[in-house]
Each structure stands twice: as structure tokens, then as C-alpha cells.
Amino acid sequence: NAGVTQTPKFQVLKTGQSMTLQCAQDMNHNSMYWYRQDPGMGLRLIYYSASEGTTDKGEVPNGYNVSRLNKREFSLRLESAAPSQTSVYFCASQGLVYEQFFGPGTRLTVL
Amino acid sequence: GESVGLHLPTLSVQEGDNSIINCAYSNSASDYFIWYKQESGKGPQFIIDIRSNMDKRQGQRVTVLLNKTVKHLSLQIAATQPGDSAVYFCAENPGGGADGLTFGKGTHLIIQP
């Protein structure tokens, strides 16, 4: 099992560019999550999908959109990137118990 | 071992000593708490969890204590090893179910040889 995988690992964007961060899990989990982590901070929830076909806003959703493509995949889109979105983005999944499993992260820099 | 205050960004301990990392949580309705370890350049890794109907839970070399009266959580690591060097985060599940976790700021554990 690969667990939770994320692509790309690194990305540099210019202000105003768009991109999609990809996430997939192979644990047959119902719930998936996107977090961002700024330097010296804990993770903050951007969006989540409690089950296939549903998505909900988290603590910091502004400037992002998500798509739950199927049970395995949950993508995060930045339509018009801003320097304030420079961060490390983590995807996670959760099964029947509350433990969340995290991917390795995507390090995004917006110039 | 070394005990710390409510939250310190950095904790330095001698190899072989016990470490205690503290965390205050915000929501008295939270029913699930979890500790994660994050090594440099990696995603958070599960260490141990505890439900609100428990005060203490033990794992391999780790113990989590929950004090609901003062909304306080602690992680104890026995016989700290160099491989324990990382940032440790506590997290709570305030909404229950699949609503996502709320993370604390994290404590960087540094192991002195």
C-alpha cells in the first residue's frame, strides 16, 4: 500500500497562475482532507470531503476549490495564485476511526 | 525527565531522559485527541490517540494524559532517543466524525547527546 500520495512534490508559480494539486489514497477511506502548513505553525484545514460526492469548507477556504473525483482522489485547485498561498500543502484521509493518514506534502511557492 | 509549561515551541532533553510535551486544547466538546510527530520535510505521522472518556493511554514508549477539567493534553516519551527529534503536534476533533482536525502550534523536541 502506498497510503496517501501527492503530486507534485514542489511547485513554483507566478502570481495569478493557476494549478491543481493532486491527492490519492489506496486505503478505501471515505473521508479526505486538505491542510496547509505555514512556517512554525500547525496545520490548518482548507477543505474536506466526508464522503464521495460531498465537500465542505474548513478554516481557511478562500482562494481554493476542491473536487472529490472519486473515492480515491481529492484535488485542490488554486485559480489565481497569490503570494499568501505560499505554503506546504498536505492531503490526508480518514477511515472509520478518527486517525488521519497524511501524504508527504507539496511545497508551493508563489512569486 | 523534563516538564514544560503549557506550550513551548522548543524542548531540549538529554538522550535517555523522559520528555513531556504539553498542549492546551480549545473546545470542551472535543471527544478525540491525537498526537502527531513530524520530521523535517515529511508529513505528520500518527503517534497515539485518546478519547475523551479516558484519562490515560499508553503505547510503546509513549503515554498520553488527558485532563478535561483544564483542557490539557500531554505526551510523555520514555527514554528519549535521537530518532525522537521532530516537531510534535497535538490535534483535536472538535466536530466529531469526519469534520477534520484542529492542530496546535507544535513543539520542536531536540535531543542532546
Short mmCIF file of N, CA, C and O in Angstrom, two decimals, chain B:
data_model
loop_
_atom_site.label_atom_id
_atom_site.label_comp_id
_atom_site.label_asym_id
_atom_site.label_seq_id
_atom_site.Cartn_x
_atom_site.Cartn_y
_atom_site.Cartn_z
N GLY B 1 13.47 13.36 33.98
CA GLY B 1 12.75 13.92 32.84
C GLY B 1 12.56 15.41 32.99
O GLY B 1 12.85 15.99 34.02
N GLU B 2 12.06 16.03 31.98
CA GLU B 2 11.89 17.48 32.00
C GLU B 2 10.43 17.80 31.73
O GLU B 2 9.84 17.32 30.77
N SER B 3 9.88 18.63 32.55
CA SER B 3 8.49 19.03 32.36
C SER B 3 8.46 20.45 31.83
O SER B 3 9.29 21.27 32.17
N VAL B 4 7.52 20.74 30.99
CA VAL B 4 7.47 22.07 30.40
C VAL B 4 6.15 22.72 30.73
O VAL B 4 5.24 22.09 31.23
N GLY B 5 6.07 23.99 30.44
CA GLY B 5 4.84 24.72 30.67
C GLY B 5 3.80 24.38 29.65
O GLY B 5 3.90 23.40 28.92
N LEU B 6 2.83 25.26 29.57
CA LEU B 6 1.66 24.94 28.78
C LEU B 6 2.03 24.68 27.33
O LEU B 6 1.59 23.70 26.73
N HIS B 7 2.79 25.57 26.75
CA HIS B 7 3.27 25.33 25.39
C HIS B 7 4.60 26.03 25.20
O HIS B 7 4.71 27.22 25.45
N LEU B 8 5.59 25.29 24.79
CA LEU B 8 6.86 25.87 24.43
C LEU B 8 7.17 25.47 23.01
O LEU B 8 6.98 24.31 22.65
N PRO B 9 7.65 26.37 22.19
CA PRO B 9 7.97 25.99 20.81
C PRO B 9 9.13 25.00 20.72
O PRO B 9 9.20 24.25 19.76
N THR B 10 10.03 25.02 21.71
CA THR B 10 11.19 24.14 21.67
C THR B 10 11.41 23.49 23.03
O THR B 10 11.27 24.14 24.06
N LEU B 11 11.73 22.20 23.02
CA LEU B 11 12.07 21.46 24.23
C LEU B 11 13.36 20.70 23.96
O LEU B 11 13.43 19.92 23.01
N SER B 12 14.35 20.92 24.81
CA SER B 12 15.63 20.25 24.66
C SER B 12 15.82 19.27 25.82
O SER B 12 15.69 19.67 26.97
N VAL B 13 16.11 18.01 25.51
CA VAL B 13 16.28 17.00 26.55
C VAL B 13 17.53 16.18 26.26
O VAL B 13 18.00 16.09 25.12
N GLN B 14 18.06 15.58 27.30
CA GLN B 14 19.21 14.69 27.16
C GLN B 14 18.75 13.33 26.66
O GLN B 14 17.69 12.83 27.06
N GLU B 15 19.55 12.75 25.80
CA GLU B 15 19.27 11.40 25.33
C GLU B 15 19.15 10.47 26.54
O GLU B 15 19.97 10.51 27.47
N GLY B 16 18.11 9.67 26.56
CA GLY B 16 17.87 8.74 27.65
C GLY B 16 16.91 9.26 28.71
O GLY B 16 16.33 8.47 29.47
N ASP B 17 16.73 10.59 28.76
CA ASP B 17 15.77 11.17 29.71
C ASP B 17 14.35 10.99 29.18
O ASP B 17 14.14 10.68 28.00
N ASN B 18 13.38 11.25 30.06
CA ASN B 18 11.98 11.27 29.63
C ASN B 18 11.61 12.67 29.17
O ASN B 18 12.10 13.67 29.72
N SER B 19 10.75 12.75 28.19
CA SER B 19 10.27 14.04 27.66
C SER B 19 8.79 14.18 27.94
O SER B 19 8.05 13.20 27.84
N ILE B 20 8.38 15.39 28.28
CA ILE B 20 6.95 15.67 28.45
C ILE B 20 6.61 16.89 27.62
O ILE B 20 7.18 17.97 27.81
N ILE B 21 5.70 16.71 26.70
CA ILE B 21 5.26 17.79 25.83
C ILE B 21 3.80 18.09 26.16
O ILE B 21 2.98 17.17 26.22
N ASN B 22 3.51 19.36 26.40
CA ASN B 22 2.18 19.75 26.83
C ASN B 22 1.42 20.46 25.72
O ASN B 22 2.01 21.07 24.82
N CYS B 23 0.11 20.43 25.86
CA CYS B 23 -0.75 21.06 24.86
C CYS B 23 -2.07 21.44 25.53
O CYS B 23 -2.61 20.66 26.34
N ALA B 24 -2.57 22.63 25.21
CA ALA B 24 -3.89 23.04 25.66
C ALA B 24 -4.83 22.99 24.48
O ALA B 24 -4.49 23.45 23.39
N TYR B 25 -6.00 22.44 24.65
CA TYR B 25 -6.96 22.41 23.56
C TYR B 25 -8.09 23.38 23.85
O TYR B 25 -8.28 23.82 24.99
N SER B 26 -8.85 23.70 22.81
CA SER B 26 -9.76 24.84 22.94
C SER B 26 -11.23 24.46 23.13
O SER B 26 -11.98 25.20 23.76
N ASN B 27 -11.63 23.32 22.61
CA ASN B 27 -13.05 23.01 22.56
C ASN B 27 -13.41 21.92 23.58
O ASN B 27 -13.00 20.77 23.45
N SER B 28 -14.21 22.29 24.57
CA SER B 28 -14.56 21.33 25.61
C SER B 28 -15.45 20.20 25.07
O SER B 28 -15.62 19.18 25.73
N ALA B 29 -16.01 20.39 23.88
CA ALA B 29 -16.86 19.36 23.29
C ALA B 29 -16.06 18.32 22.49
O ALA B 29 -16.62 17.32 22.05
N SER B 30 -14.77 18.55 22.31
CA SER B 30 -13.96 17.60 21.53
C SER B 30 -13.94 16.25 22.22
O SER B 30 -13.78 16.18 23.44
N ASP B 31 -14.09 15.20 21.43
CA ASP B 31 -14.13 13.86 22.04
C ASP B 31 -12.99 12.96 21.58
O ASP B 31 -12.95 11.79 21.94
N TYR B 32 -12.08 13.53 20.82
CA TYR B 32 -10.97 12.70 20.32
C TYR B 32 -9.75 13.59 20.20
O TYR B 32 -9.83 14.71 19.68
N PHE B 33 -8.61 13.07 20.65
CA PHE B 33 -7.36 13.82 20.63
C PHE B 33 -6.26 12.91 20.11
O PHE B 33 -6.26 11.70 20.35
N ILE B 34 -5.31 13.54 19.42
CA ILE B 34 -4.28 12.73 18.75
C ILE B 34 -2.96 13.48 18.78
O ILE B 34 -2.94 14.72 18.71
N TRP B 35 -1.89 12.74 18.91
CA TRP B 35 -0.55 13.32 18.81
C TRP B 35 0.10 12.84 17.53
O TRP B 35 0.08 11.65 17.20
N TYR B 36 0.71 13.83 16.82
CA TYR B 36 1.44 13.53 15.61
C TYR B 36 2.90 13.94 15.77
O TYR B 36 3.21 14.91 16.47
N LYS B 37 3.76 13.21 15.08
CA LYS B 37 5.19 13.53 15.00
C LYS B 37 5.49 13.94 13.57
O LYS B 37 5.07 13.26 12.63
N GLN B 38 6.18 15.06 13.40
CA GLN B 38 6.53 15.49 12.05
C GLN B 38 8.03 15.72 11.95
O GLN B 38 8.58 16.62 12.59
N GLU B 39 8.67 14.89 11.15
CA GLU B 39 10.09 15.06 10.88
C GLU B 39 10.26 16.05 9.74
O GLU B 39 9.35 16.25 8.93
N SER B 40 11.44 16.63 9.67
CA SER B 40 11.71 17.68 8.69
C SER B 40 11.43 17.19 7.27
O SER B 40 11.94 16.15 6.85
N GLY B 41 10.61 17.94 6.55
CA GLY B 41 10.34 17.62 5.16
C GLY B 41 9.33 16.51 4.94
O GLY B 41 9.14 16.06 3.80
N LYS B 42 8.68 16.06 6.00
CA LYS B 42 7.73 14.95 5.87
C LYS B 42 6.35 15.34 6.38
O LYS B 42 6.18 16.37 7.04
N GLY B 43 5.36 14.51 6.08
CA GLY B 43 4.02 14.72 6.60
C GLY B 43 3.91 14.24 8.04
O GLY B 43 4.76 13.48 8.52
N PRO B 44 2.89 14.68 8.76
CA PRO B 44 2.68 14.22 10.14
C PRO B 44 2.46 12.71 10.20
O PRO B 44 1.80 12.13 9.33
N GLN B 45 3.00 12.12 11.25
CA GLN B 45 2.91 10.68 11.44
C GLN B 45 2.24 10.41 12.78
O GLN B 45 2.62 10.97 13.80
N PHE B 46 1.23 9.54 12.77
CA PHE B 46 0.47 9.21 13.98
C PHE B 46 1.38 8.62 15.07
O PHE B 46 2.22 7.79 14.79
N ILE B 47 1.18 9.10 16.32
CA ILE B 47 1.89 8.51 17.45
C ILE B 47 0.90 7.76 18.34
O ILE B 47 1.05 6.56 18.57
N ILE B 48 -0.09 8.49 18.86
CA ILE B 48 -1.02 7.89 19.80
C ILE B 48 -2.26 8.77 19.87
O ILE B 48 -2.19 9.97 19.60
N ASP B 49 -3.39 8.17 20.22
CA ASP B 49 -4.62 8.93 20.33
C ASP B 49 -5.32 8.57 21.64
O ASP B 49 -4.97 7.60 22.32
N ILE B 50 -6.34 9.36 21.98
CA ILE B 50 -7.10 9.11 23.20
C ILE B 50 -8.49 9.70 23.03
O ILE B 50 -8.66 10.78 22.44
N ARG B 51 -9.48 9.01 23.55
CA ARG B 51 -10.84 9.53 23.52
C ARG B 51 -11.14 10.23 24.83
O ARG B 51 -10.49 9.99 25.85
N SER B 52 -12.17 11.05 24.82
CA SER B 52 -12.47 11.88 25.98
C SER B 52 -12.97 11.09 27.19
O SER B 52 -13.01 11.62 28.30
N ASN B 53 -13.34 9.84 26.98
CA ASN B 53 -13.80 9.04 28.12
C ASN B 53 -12.63 8.33 28.82
O ASN B 53 -12.84 7.49 29.70
N MET B 54 -11.42 8.68 28.44
CA MET B 54 -10.22 8.11 29.06
C MET B 54 -9.35 9.24 29.61
O MET B 54 -9.41 10.36 29.14
N ASP B 55 -8.53 8.92 30.64
CA ASP B 55 -7.59 9.88 31.20
C ASP B 55 -6.16 9.60 30.75
O ASP B 55 -5.31 10.49 30.76
N LYS B 56 -5.92 8.36 30.39
CA LYS B 56 -4.54 7.95 30.11
C LYS B 56 -4.56 6.81 29.10
O LYS B 56 -5.45 5.95 29.12
N ARG B 57 -3.57 6.83 28.23
CA ARG B 57 -3.41 5.72 27.29
C ARG B 57 -1.94 5.54 27.02
O ARG B 57 -1.21 6.52 26.84
N GLN B 58 -1.52 4.29 26.98
CA GLN B 58 -0.09 4.00 26.81
C GLN B 58 0.15 3.28 25.51
O GLN B 58 -0.63 2.43 25.08
N GLY B 59 1.27 3.64 24.87
CA GLY B 59 1.74 2.93 23.70
C GLY B 59 3.16 2.46 23.95
O GLY B 59 3.60 2.37 25.10
N GLN B 60 3.87 2.21 22.88
CA GLN B 60 5.26 1.79 23.04
C GLN B 60 6.11 3.02 23.32
O GLN B 60 6.29 3.88 22.46
N ARG B 61 6.63 3.15 24.52
CA ARG B 61 7.47 4.28 24.99
C ARG B 61 6.72 5.60 25.07
O ARG B 61 7.33 6.62 25.41
N VAL B 62 5.47 5.65 24.73
CA VAL B 62 4.71 6.90 24.80
C VAL B 62 3.46 6.72 25.64
O VAL B 62 2.86 5.65 25.66
N THR B 63 3.10 7.81 26.34
CA THR B 63 1.88 7.85 27.14
C THR B 63 1.20 9.18 26.89
O THR B 63 1.87 10.22 26.86
N VAL B 64 -0.09 9.16 26.69
CA VAL B 64 -0.85 10.40 26.56
C VAL B 64 -1.75 10.53 27.79
O VAL B 64 -2.38 9.56 28.21
N LEU B 65 -1.76 11.73 28.37
CA LEU B 65 -2.61 12.03 29.50
C LEU B 65 -3.59 13.13 29.11
O LEU B 65 -3.21 14.10 28.45
N LEU B 66 -4.83 12.98 29.52
CA LEU B 66 -5.87 13.94 29.20
C LEU B 66 -6.51 14.45 30.48
O LEU B 66 -6.98 13.67 31.30
N ASN B 67 -6.50 15.76 30.65
CA ASN B 67 -7.16 16.39 31.79
C ASN B 67 -8.26 17.29 31.24
O ASN B 67 -8.01 18.41 30.79
N LYS B 68 -9.47 16.79 31.27
CA LYS B 68 -10.59 17.52 30.67
C LYS B 68 -10.99 18.72 31.50
O LYS B 68 -11.55 19.68 30.98
N THR B 69 -10.70 18.70 32.78
CA THR B 69 -11.09 19.81 33.66
C THR B 69 -10.41 21.10 33.22
O THR B 69 -11.03 22.16 33.20
N VAL B 70 -9.12 20.99 32.87
CA VAL B 70 -8.38 22.19 32.45
C VAL B 70 -8.07 22.17 30.96
O VAL B 70 -7.29 22.99 30.47
N LYS B 71 -8.65 21.25 30.23
CA LYS B 71 -8.47 21.13 28.78
C LYS B 71 -6.99 21.04 28.42
O LYS B 71 -6.45 21.85 27.65
N HIS B 72 -6.35 20.06 28.98
CA HIS B 72 -4.91 19.91 28.84
C HIS B 72 -4.57 18.49 28.43
O HIS B 72 -5.15 17.52 28.92
N LEU B 73 -3.62 18.41 27.53
CA LEU B 73 -3.17 17.12 26.97
C LEU B 73 -1.65 17.08 27.09
O LEU B 73 -0.99 18.10 26.89
N SER B 74 -1.10 15.93 27.42
CA SER B 74 0.35 15.82 27.44
C SER B 74 0.79 14.52 26.80
O SER B 74 0.07 13.53 26.80
N LEU B 75 1.99 14.58 26.25
CA LEU B 75 2.63 13.41 25.64
C LEU B 75 3.93 13.15 26.39
O LEU B 75 4.77 14.03 26.50
N GLN B 76 4.06 11.96 26.91
CA GLN B 76 5.28 11.57 27.60
C GLN B 76 6.03 10.55 26.75
O GLN B 76 5.43 9.57 26.32
N ILE B 77 7.30 10.82 26.51
CA ILE B 77 8.15 9.89 25.77
C ILE B 77 9.21 9.37 26.72
O ILE B 77 9.98 10.16 27.29
N ALA B 78 9.25 8.08 26.90
CA ALA B 78 10.22 7.48 27.82
C ALA B 78 11.55 7.22 27.12
O ALA B 78 11.58 6.88 25.93
N ALA B 79 12.64 7.43 27.87
CA ALA B 79 13.98 7.12 27.37
C ALA B 79 14.19 7.69 25.97
O ALA B 79 14.39 6.95 24.99
N THR B 80 14.15 9.00 25.87
CA THR B 80 14.20 9.68 24.58
C THR B 80 15.44 9.29 23.78
O THR B 80 16.56 9.24 24.32
N GLN B 81 15.22 9.05 22.48
CA GLN B 81 16.28 8.62 21.58
C GLN B 81 16.50 9.67 20.49
O GLN B 81 15.62 10.49 20.24
N PRO B 82 17.65 9.66 19.83
CA PRO B 82 17.90 10.63 18.75
C PRO B 82 16.81 10.61 17.68
O PRO B 82 16.47 11.66 17.13
N GLY B 83 16.24 9.45 17.41
CA GLY B 83 15.19 9.36 16.40
C GLY B 83 13.88 10.02 16.81
O GLY B 83 12.99 10.18 15.99
N ASP B 84 13.79 10.44 18.06
CA ASP B 84 12.59 11.14 18.53
C ASP B 84 12.63 12.62 18.18
O ASP B 84 11.64 13.34 18.38
N SER B 85 13.74 13.10 17.70
CA SER B 85 13.87 14.51 17.34
C SER B 85 12.91 14.84 16.20
O SER B 85 12.98 14.26 15.11
N ALA B 86 12.00 15.76 16.46
CA ALA B 86 10.95 16.11 15.49
C ALA B 86 10.10 17.22 16.09
O ALA B 86 10.34 17.65 17.22
N VAL B 87 9.12 17.67 15.33
CA VAL B 87 8.10 18.57 15.86
C VAL B 87 6.88 17.73 16.21
O VAL B 87 6.44 16.89 15.40
N TYR B 88 6.33 17.95 17.39
CA TYR B 88 5.19 17.18 17.88
C TYR B 88 3.97 18.10 17.95
O TYR B 88 4.02 19.20 18.52
N PHE B 89 2.88 17.64 17.35
CA PHE B 89 1.63 18.39 17.33
C PHE B 89 0.55 17.62 18.05
O PHE B 89 0.40 16.41 17.85
N CYS B 90 -0.24 18.34 18.86
CA CYS B 90 -1.47 17.75 19.34
C CYS B 90 -2.59 18.22 18.40
O CYS B 90 -2.48 19.27 17.78
N ALA B 91 -3.62 17.44 18.30
CA ALA B 91 -4.77 17.80 17.47
C ALA B 91 -6.04 17.31 18.15
O ALA B 91 -6.02 16.31 18.87
N GLU B 92 -7.13 18.03 17.93
CA GLU B 92 -8.42 17.64 18.48
C GLU B 92 -9.43 17.54 17.35
O GLU B 92 -9.28 18.18 16.30
N ASN B 93 -10.44 16.75 17.59
CA ASN B 93 -11.52 16.61 16.64
C ASN B 93 -12.75 17.30 17.24
O ASN B 93 -13.55 16.68 17.92
N PRO B 94 -12.90 18.61 17.01
CA PRO B 94 -13.96 19.35 17.71
C PRO B 94 -15.36 19.03 17.23
O PRO B 94 -16.31 19.11 17.99
N GLY B 95 -15.48 18.67 15.96
CA GLY B 95 -16.80 18.42 15.42
C GLY B 95 -17.24 16.98 15.51
O GLY B 95 -18.40 16.66 15.29
N GLY B 96 -16.29 16.13 15.79
CA GLY B 96 -16.59 14.70 15.78
C GLY B 96 -16.71 14.17 14.37
O GLY B 96 -16.87 14.93 13.42
N GLY B 97 -16.58 12.91 14.20
CA GLY B 97 -16.77 12.30 12.89
C GLY B 97 -15.72 12.71 11.88
O GLY B 97 -14.53 12.71 12.17
N ALA B 98 -16.16 13.14 10.71
CA ALA B 98 -15.26 13.38 9.59
C ALA B 98 -14.98 14.86 9.35
O ALA B 98 -14.55 15.23 8.26
N ASP B 99 -15.19 15.71 10.35
CA ASP B 99 -15.09 17.15 10.13
C ASP B 99 -13.68 17.70 10.08
O ASP B 99 -13.50 18.88 9.84
N GLY B 100 -12.67 16.90 10.35
CA GLY B 100 -11.31 17.42 10.29
C GLY B 100 -10.77 17.72 11.67
O GLY B 100 -11.50 17.85 12.65
N LEU B 101 -9.44 17.85 11.74
CA LEU B 101 -8.75 18.07 13.00
C LEU B 101 -8.33 19.53 13.14
O LEU B 101 -8.07 20.22 12.16
N THR B 102 -8.26 19.99 14.39
CA THR B 102 -7.71 21.30 14.71
C THR B 102 -6.38 21.06 15.39
O THR B 102 -6.31 20.39 16.43
N PHE B 103 -5.31 21.62 14.81
CA PHE B 103 -3.95 21.37 15.30
C PHE B 103 -3.46 22.48 16.21
O PHE B 103 -3.79 23.65 16.03
N GLY B 104 -2.63 22.10 17.19
CA GLY B 104 -1.88 23.06 17.97
C GLY B 104 -0.67 23.54 17.20
O GLY B 104 -0.42 23.11 16.06
N LYS B 105 0.12 24.42 17.82
CA LYS B 105 1.24 25.06 17.14
C LYS B 105 2.46 24.16 17.02
O LYS B 105 3.32 24.38 16.19
N GLY B 106 2.60 23.20 17.85
CA GLY B 106 3.72 22.27 17.76
C GLY B 106 4.87 22.60 18.68
O GLY B 106 5.12 23.77 19.01
N THR B 107 5.58 21.57 19.12
CA THR B 107 6.77 21.69 19.95
C THR B 107 7.90 20.95 19.28
O THR B 107 7.76 19.77 18.94
N HIS B 108 9.03 21.64 19.09
CA HIS B 108 10.20 21.02 18.47
C HIS B 108 11.03 20.36 19.57
O HIS B 108 11.56 21.04 20.45
N LEU B 109 11.11 19.05 19.53
CA LEU B 109 11.88 18.28 20.51
C LEU B 109 13.30 18.10 19.99
O LEU B 109 13.51 17.52 18.91
N ILE B 110 14.27 18.60 20.77
CA ILE B 110 15.68 18.49 20.40
C ILE B 110 16.36 17.56 21.38
O ILE B 110 16.22 17.72 22.60
N ILE B 111 17.11 16.59 20.87
CA ILE B 111 17.76 15.60 21.71
C ILE B 111 19.24 15.95 21.83
O ILE B 111 19.97 16.00 20.83
N GLN B 112 19.69 16.17 23.04
CA GLN B 112 21.10 16.47 23.30
C GLN B 112 21.84 15.15 23.56
O GLN B 112 21.35 14.31 24.32
N PRO B 113 23.01 14.96 22.96
CA PRO B 113 23.74 13.70 23.15
C PRO B 113 24.29 13.56 24.56
O PRO B 113 24.43 14.53 25.28
#
